[in-house]
Short mmCIF file of C-alpha atoms in Angstrom, two decimals:
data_model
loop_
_atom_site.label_atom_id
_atom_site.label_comp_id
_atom_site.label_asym_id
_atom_site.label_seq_id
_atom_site.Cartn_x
_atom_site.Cartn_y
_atom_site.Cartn_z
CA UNK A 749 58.60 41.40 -62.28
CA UNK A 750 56.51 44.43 -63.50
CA UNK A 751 55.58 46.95 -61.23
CA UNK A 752 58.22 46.66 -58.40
CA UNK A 753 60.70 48.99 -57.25
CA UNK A 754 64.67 48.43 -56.26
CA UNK A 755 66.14 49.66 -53.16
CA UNK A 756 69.33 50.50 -54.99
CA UNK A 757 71.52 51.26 -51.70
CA UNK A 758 71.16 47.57 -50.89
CA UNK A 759 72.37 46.49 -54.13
CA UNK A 760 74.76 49.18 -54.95
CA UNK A 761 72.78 48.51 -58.24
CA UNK A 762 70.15 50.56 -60.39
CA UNK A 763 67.38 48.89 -62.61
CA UNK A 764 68.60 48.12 -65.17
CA UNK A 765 72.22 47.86 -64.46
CA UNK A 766 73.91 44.32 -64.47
CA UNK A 767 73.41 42.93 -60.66
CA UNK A 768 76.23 42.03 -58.57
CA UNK A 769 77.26 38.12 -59.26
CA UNK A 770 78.32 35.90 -56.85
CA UNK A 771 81.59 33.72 -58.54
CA UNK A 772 81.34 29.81 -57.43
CA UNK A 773 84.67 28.53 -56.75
CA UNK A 774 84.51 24.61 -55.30
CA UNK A 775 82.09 22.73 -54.03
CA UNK A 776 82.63 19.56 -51.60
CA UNK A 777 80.78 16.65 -50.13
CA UNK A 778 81.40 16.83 -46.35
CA UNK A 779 78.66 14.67 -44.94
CA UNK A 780 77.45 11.78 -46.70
CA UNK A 781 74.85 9.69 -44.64
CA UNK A 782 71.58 9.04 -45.51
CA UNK A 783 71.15 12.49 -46.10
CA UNK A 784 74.43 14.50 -47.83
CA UNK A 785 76.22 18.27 -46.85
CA UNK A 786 77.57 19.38 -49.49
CA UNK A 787 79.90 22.82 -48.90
CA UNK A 788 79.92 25.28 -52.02
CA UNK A 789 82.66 28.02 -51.92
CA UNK A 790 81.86 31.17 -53.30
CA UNK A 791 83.28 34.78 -54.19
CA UNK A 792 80.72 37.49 -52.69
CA UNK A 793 79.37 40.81 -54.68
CA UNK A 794 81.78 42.29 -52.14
CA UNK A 795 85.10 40.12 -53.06
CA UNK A 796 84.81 38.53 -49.81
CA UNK A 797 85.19 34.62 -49.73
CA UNK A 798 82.59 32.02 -47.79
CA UNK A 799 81.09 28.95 -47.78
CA UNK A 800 77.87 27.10 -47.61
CA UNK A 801 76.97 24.09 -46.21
CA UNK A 802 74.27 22.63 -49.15
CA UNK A 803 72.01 20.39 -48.41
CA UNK A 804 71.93 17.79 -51.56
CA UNK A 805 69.51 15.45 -52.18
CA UNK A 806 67.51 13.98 -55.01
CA UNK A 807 64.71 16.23 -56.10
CA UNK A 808 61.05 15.17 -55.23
CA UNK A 809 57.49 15.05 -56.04
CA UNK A 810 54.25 16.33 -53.83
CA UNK A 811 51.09 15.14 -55.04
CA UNK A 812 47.92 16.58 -53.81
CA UNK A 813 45.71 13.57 -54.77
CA UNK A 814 41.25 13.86 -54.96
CA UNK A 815 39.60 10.05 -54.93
CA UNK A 816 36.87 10.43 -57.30
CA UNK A 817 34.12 10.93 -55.07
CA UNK A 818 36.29 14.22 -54.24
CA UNK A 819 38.24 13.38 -51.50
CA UNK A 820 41.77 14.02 -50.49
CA UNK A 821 43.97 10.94 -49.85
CA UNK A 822 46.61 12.18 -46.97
CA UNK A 823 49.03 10.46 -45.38
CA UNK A 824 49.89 9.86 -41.54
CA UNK A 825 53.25 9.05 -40.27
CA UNK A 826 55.31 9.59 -37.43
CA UNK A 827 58.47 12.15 -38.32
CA UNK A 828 61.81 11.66 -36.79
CA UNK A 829 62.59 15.32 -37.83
CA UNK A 830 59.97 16.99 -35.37
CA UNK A 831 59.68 13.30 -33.38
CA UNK A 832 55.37 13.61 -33.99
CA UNK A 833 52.94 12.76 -36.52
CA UNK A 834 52.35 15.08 -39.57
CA UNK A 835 49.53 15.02 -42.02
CA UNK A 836 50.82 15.23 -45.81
CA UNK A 837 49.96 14.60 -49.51
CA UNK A 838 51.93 11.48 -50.93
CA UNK A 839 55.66 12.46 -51.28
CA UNK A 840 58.88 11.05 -52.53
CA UNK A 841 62.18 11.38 -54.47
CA UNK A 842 62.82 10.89 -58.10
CA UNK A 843 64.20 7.85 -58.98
CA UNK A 844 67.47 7.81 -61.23
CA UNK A 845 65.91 8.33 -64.69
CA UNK A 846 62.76 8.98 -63.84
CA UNK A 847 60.40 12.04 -64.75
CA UNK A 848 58.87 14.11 -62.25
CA UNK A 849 55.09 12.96 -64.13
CA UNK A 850 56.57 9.10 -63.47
CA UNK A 851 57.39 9.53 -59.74
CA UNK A 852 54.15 11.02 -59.10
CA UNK A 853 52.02 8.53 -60.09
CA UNK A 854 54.76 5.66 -58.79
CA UNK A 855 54.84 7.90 -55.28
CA UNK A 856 50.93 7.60 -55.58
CA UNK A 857 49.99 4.45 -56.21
CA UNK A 858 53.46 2.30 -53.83
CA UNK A 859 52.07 4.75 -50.82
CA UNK A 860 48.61 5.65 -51.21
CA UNK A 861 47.32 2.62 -54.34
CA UNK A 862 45.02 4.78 -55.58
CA UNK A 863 45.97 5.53 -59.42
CA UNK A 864 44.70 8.32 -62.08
CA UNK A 865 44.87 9.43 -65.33
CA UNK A 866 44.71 12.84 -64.29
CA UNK A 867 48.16 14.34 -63.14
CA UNK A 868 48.19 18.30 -63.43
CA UNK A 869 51.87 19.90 -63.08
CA UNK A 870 51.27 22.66 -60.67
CA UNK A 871 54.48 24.47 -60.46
CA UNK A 872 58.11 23.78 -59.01
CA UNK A 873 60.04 25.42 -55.78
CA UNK A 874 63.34 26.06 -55.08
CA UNK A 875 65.21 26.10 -51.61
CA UNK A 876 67.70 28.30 -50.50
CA UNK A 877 70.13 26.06 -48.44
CA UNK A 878 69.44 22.71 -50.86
CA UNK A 879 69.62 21.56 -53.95
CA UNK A 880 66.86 19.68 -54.33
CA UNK A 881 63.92 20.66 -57.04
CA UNK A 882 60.44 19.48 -55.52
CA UNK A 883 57.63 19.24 -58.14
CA UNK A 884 53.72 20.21 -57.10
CA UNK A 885 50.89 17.87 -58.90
CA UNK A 886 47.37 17.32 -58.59
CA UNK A 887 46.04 14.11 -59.32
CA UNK A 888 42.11 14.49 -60.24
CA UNK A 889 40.03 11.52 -60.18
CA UNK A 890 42.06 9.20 -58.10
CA UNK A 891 40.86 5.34 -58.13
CA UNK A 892 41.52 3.07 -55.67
CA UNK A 893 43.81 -0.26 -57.72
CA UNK A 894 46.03 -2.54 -55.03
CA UNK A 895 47.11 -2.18 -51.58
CA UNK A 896 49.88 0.38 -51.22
CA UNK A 897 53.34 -0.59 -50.76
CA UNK A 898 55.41 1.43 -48.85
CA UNK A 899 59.03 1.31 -48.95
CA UNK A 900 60.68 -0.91 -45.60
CA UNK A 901 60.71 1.69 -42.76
CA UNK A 902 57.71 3.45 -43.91
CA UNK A 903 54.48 3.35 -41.38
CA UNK A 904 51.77 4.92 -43.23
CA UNK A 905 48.34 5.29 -42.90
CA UNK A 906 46.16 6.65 -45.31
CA UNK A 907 43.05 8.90 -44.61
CA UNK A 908 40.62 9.98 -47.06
CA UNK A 909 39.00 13.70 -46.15
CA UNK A 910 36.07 15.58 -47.09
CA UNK A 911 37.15 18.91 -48.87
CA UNK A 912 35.67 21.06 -46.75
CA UNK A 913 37.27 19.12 -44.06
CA UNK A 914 40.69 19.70 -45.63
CA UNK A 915 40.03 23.43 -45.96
CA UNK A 916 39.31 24.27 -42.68
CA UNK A 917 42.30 22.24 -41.39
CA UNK A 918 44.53 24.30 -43.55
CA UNK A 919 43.00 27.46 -42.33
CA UNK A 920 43.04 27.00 -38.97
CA UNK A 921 45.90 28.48 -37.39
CA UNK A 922 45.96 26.62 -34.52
CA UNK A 923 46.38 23.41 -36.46
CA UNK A 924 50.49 22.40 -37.31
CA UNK A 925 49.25 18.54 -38.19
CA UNK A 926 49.58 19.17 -41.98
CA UNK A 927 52.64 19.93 -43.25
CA UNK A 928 52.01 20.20 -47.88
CA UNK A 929 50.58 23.94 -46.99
CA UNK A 930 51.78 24.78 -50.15
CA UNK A 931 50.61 21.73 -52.10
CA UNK A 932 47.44 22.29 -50.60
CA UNK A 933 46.59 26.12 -51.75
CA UNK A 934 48.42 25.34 -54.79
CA UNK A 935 45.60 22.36 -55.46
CA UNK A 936 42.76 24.25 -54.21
CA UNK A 937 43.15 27.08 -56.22
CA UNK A 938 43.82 25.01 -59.65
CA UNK A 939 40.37 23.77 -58.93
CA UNK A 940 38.82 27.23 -58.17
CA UNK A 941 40.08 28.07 -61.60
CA UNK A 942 42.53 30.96 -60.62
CA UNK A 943 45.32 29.33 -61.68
CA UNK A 944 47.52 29.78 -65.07
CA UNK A 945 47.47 26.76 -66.94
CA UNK A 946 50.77 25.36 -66.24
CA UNK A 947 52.65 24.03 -68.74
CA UNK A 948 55.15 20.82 -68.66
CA UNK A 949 57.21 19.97 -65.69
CA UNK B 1274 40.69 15.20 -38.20
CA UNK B 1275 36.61 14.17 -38.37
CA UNK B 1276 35.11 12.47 -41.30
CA UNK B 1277 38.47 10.39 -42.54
CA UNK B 1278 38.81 6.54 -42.65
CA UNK B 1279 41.90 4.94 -42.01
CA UNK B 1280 43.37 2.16 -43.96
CA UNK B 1281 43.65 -0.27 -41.31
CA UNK B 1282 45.90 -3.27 -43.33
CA UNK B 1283 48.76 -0.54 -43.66
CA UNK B 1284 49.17 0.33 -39.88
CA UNK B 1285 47.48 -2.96 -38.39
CA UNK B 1286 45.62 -0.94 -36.26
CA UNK B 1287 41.66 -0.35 -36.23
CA UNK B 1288 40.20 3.20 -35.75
CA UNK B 1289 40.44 4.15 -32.23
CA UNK B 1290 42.95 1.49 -31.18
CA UNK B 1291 46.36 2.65 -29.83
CA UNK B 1292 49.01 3.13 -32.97
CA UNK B 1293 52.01 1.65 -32.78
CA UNK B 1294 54.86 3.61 -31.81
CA UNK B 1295 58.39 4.62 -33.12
CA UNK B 1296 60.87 4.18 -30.10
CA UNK B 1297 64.03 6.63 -29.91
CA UNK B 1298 66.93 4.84 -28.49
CA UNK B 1299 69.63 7.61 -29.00
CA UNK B 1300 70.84 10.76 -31.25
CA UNK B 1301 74.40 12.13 -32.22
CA UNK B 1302 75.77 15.04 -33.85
CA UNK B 1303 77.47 13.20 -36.78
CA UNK B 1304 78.17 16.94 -38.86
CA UNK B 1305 78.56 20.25 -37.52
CA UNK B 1306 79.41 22.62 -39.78
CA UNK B 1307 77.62 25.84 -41.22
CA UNK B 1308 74.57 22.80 -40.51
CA UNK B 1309 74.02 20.42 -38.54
CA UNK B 1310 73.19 17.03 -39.13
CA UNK B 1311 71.84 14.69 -36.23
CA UNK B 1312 71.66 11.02 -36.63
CA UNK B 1313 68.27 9.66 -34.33
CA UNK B 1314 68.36 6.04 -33.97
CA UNK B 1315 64.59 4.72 -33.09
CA UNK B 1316 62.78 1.19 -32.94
CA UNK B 1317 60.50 1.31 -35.77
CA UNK B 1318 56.86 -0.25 -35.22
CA UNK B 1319 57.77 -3.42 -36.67
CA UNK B 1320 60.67 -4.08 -33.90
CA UNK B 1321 64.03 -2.98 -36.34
CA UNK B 1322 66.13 -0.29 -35.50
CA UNK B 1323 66.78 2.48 -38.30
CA UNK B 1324 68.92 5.79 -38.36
CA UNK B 1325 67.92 8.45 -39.49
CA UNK B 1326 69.65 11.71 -40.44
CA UNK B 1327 68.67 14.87 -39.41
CA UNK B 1328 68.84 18.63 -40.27
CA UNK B 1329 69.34 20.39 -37.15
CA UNK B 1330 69.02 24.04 -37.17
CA UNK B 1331 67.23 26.72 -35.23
CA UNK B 1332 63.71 27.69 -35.95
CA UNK B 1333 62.93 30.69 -38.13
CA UNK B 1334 60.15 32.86 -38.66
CA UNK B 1335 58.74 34.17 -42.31
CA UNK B 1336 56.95 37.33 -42.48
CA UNK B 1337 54.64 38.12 -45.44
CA UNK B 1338 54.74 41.82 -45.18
CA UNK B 1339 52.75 44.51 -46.89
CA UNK B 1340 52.88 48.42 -47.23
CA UNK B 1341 50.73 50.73 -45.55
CA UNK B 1342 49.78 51.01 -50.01
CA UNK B 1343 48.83 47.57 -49.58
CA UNK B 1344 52.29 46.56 -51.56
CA UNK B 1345 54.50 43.46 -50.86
CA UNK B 1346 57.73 43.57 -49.50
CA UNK B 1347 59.47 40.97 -51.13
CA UNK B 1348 63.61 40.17 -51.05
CA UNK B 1349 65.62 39.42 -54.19
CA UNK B 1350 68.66 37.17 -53.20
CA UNK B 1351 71.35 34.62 -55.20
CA UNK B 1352 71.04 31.58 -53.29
CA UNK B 1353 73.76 28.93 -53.13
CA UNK B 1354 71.54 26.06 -52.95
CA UNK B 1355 69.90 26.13 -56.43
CA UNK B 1356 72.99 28.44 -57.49
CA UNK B 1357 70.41 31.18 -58.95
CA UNK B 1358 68.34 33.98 -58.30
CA UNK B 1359 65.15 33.55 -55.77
CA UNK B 1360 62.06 35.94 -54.49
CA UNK B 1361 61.15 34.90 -51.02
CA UNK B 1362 59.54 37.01 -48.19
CA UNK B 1363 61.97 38.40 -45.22
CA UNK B 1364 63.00 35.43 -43.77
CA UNK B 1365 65.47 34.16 -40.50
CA UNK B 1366 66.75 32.29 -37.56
CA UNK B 1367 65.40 32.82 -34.21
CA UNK B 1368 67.90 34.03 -32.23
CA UNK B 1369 68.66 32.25 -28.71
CA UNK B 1370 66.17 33.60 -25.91
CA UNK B 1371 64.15 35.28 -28.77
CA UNK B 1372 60.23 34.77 -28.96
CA UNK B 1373 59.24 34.29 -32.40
CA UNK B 1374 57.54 37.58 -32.51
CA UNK B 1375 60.41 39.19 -31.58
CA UNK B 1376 62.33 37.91 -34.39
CA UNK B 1377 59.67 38.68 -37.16
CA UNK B 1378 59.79 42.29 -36.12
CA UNK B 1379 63.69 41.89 -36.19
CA UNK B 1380 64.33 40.44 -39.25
CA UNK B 1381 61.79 42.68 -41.01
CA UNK B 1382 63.74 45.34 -39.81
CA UNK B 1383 66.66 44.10 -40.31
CA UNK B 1384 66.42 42.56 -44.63
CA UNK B 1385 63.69 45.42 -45.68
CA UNK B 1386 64.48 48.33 -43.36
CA UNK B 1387 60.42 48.31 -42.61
CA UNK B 1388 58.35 48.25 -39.44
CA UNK B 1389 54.87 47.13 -38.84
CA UNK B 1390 52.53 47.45 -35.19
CA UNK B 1391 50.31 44.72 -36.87
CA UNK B 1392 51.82 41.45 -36.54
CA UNK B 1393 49.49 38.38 -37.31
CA UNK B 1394 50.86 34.59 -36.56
CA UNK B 1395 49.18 32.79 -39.31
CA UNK B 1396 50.35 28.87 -38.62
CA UNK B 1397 53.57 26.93 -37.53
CA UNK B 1398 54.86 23.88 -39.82
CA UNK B 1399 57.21 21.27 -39.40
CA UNK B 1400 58.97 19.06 -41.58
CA UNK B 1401 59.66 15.35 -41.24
CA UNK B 1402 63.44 15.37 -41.90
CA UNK B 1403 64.32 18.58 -40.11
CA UNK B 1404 64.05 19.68 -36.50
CA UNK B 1405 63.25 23.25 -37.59
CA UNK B 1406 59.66 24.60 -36.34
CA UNK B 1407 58.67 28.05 -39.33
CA UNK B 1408 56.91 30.39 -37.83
CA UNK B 1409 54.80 32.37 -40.69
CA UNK B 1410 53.51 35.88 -40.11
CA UNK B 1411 51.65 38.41 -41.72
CA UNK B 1412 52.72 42.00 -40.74
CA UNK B 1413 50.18 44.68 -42.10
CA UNK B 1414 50.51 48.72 -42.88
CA UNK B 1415 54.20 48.23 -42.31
CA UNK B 1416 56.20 51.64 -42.87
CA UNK B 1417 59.59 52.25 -43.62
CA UNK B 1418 61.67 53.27 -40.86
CA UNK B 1419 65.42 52.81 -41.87
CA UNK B 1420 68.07 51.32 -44.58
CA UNK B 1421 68.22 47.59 -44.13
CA UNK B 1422 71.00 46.19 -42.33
CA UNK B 1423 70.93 42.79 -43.88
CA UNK B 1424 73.99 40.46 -42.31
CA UNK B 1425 77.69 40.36 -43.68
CA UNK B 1426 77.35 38.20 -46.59
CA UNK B 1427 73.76 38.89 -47.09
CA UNK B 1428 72.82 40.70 -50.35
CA UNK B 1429 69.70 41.72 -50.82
CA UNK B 1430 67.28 43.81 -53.11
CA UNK B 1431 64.24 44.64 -51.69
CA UNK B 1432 61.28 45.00 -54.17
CA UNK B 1433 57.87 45.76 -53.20
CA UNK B 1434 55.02 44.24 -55.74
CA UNK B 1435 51.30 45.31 -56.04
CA UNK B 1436 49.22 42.45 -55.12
CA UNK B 1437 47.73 41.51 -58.48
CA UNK B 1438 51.11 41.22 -59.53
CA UNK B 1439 51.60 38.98 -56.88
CA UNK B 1440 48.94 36.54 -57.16
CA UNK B 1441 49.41 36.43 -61.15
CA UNK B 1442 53.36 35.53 -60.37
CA UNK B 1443 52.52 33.19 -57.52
CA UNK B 1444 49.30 31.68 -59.39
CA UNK B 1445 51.65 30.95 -63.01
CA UNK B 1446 52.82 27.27 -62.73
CA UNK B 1447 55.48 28.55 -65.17
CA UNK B 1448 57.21 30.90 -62.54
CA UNK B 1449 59.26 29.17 -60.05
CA UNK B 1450 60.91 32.39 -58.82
CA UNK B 1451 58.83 33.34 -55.67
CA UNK B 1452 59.51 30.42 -53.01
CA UNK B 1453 57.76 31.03 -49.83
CA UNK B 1454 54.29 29.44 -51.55
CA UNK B 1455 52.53 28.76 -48.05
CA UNK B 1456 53.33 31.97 -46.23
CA UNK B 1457 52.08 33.79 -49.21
CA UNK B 1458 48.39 31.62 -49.87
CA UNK B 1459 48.35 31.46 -46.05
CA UNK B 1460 48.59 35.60 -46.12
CA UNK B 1461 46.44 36.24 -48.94
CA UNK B 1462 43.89 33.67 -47.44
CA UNK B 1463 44.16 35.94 -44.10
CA UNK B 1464 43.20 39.03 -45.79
CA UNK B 1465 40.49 37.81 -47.70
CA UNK B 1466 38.98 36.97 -44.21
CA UNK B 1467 38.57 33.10 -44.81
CA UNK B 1468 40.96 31.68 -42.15
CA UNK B 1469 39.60 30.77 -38.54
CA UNK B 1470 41.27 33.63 -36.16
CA UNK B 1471 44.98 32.43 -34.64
CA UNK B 1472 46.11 32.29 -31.35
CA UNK B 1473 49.81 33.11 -30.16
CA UNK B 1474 52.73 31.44 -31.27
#
């Protein structure tokens, strides 16, 4: 990036010089439940040896979703992670050959069963400790087409919310119920017009 | 949240009427490694029991931080789980009988080698598959007070970015570089003066 400045003592680098490269050596499952650990040996900058534990899963979509009257279509569900209800956009993994563009509007319509013709990439996000990709959309326009169809185990309910609603609930420090924060300012400002056009997924 | 409507036919419940409730019957440690992974058995709503695996880790804090120059103070770092290069904010584990103030100053310290007297708590998040509750901060004017003493097996090159820069990097769907996306709108929102003032941690 232009304009920033390395704190060569850290690296043992200076700009321009080749940066220090870490050497994978083996990787591992070592947990495989519903969710799979995955332990990645490395070698260091430093020589030294060590290992990971990775958390691998199938990559996922995150669609921040507008009805067309302008609304956002959320999602409420209890969370076995936290053990409480969380607000969030419609969510979900990529199927085995599936494009990021086809899971979001499949994740859209089986959970929400609103539909659009609308889908904007917004940008993808990496994780330190996983290996999963997850995939930002917007879906403009969104009409309403069958009841939604959540997978067995899911308990959803959908909520439709005013805009300004939605912004102030992101804003609001005090407020944890909403977990997409990203999603959500990634959306917002796409509509404000601030954003790059993105490009394909 | 005020001014939604709920979708009654996917949670059989009406507006206002009690929802129905996910049961935990137990939880085990079924990994323990560099991770955690914690299997929660509950009674779902509709009466069948499901497991489901969780990441259990401590909480952590991230701290968007920026020069008394107004500059970020952003951290270049390999990471394991996407096996390439990421720019995140300084980021880390609570430590046991820290608050999560103390451990933003801390790890500040600690990855850039800055410190800051204004430290703002701008939200808490959870996610549904984790047990992890991320703190995000904003820590203004911060000066540099020392060399970083980043962790064995952390390596680290701290870069510090004008804020245009910034924005343009975080607002280009075709950068997926930068990863801490909601500390960094949630910041930026901050200083613009648009978010309703936050409480404590």
């Amino acid at each position: 990036m232009a304009g920033c400045c390395n704190f060569s003592h850290l690296f043992r680098t200076k700009p321009g010089e080749p940066r220090p490269m870490w050497k994978k050596l083996s990787e591992r499952i070592a947990y495989k439940g519903w969710r799979q650990i995955k332990v990645k040996q490395f070698e260091l900058p430093d020589g030294k040896i060590a290992e990971f534990d990775i958390l691998s899963s199938r990559s996922f979509v995150t669609v921040a979703a507008f009805t067309t009257g302008g609304e956002l279509i959320l999602i409420r569900q209890y969370r076995p992670g936290p053990e409480r209800e969380l607000l969030s956009f419609c969510e979900g993994a990529i199927d085995p050959g599936e494009t990021p563009v086809q899971s979001a509007h499949r994740e859209l319509l089986e959970e929400t069963g609103y539909a659009t013709e609308e889908l904007i990439f917004l940008k993808k996000r990496y994780s330190a400790y996983t290996d999963q990709e997850q995939f930002f959309f917007l879906a403009l326009n969104c009409r309403y087409q069958q009841a939604p169809e959540p997978d067995a185990g899911e308990f959803l309910s959908v909520e439709l919310s005013p805009e300004s609603h939605f912004r102030a609930m992101l804003r609001d420090a005090d407020n944890d119920l909403f977990n997409n924060i990203d999603a959500a300012y990634l959306a917002l400002d796409f509509i404000s017009g601030r954003t790059t056009p993105p490009s394909k997924p």
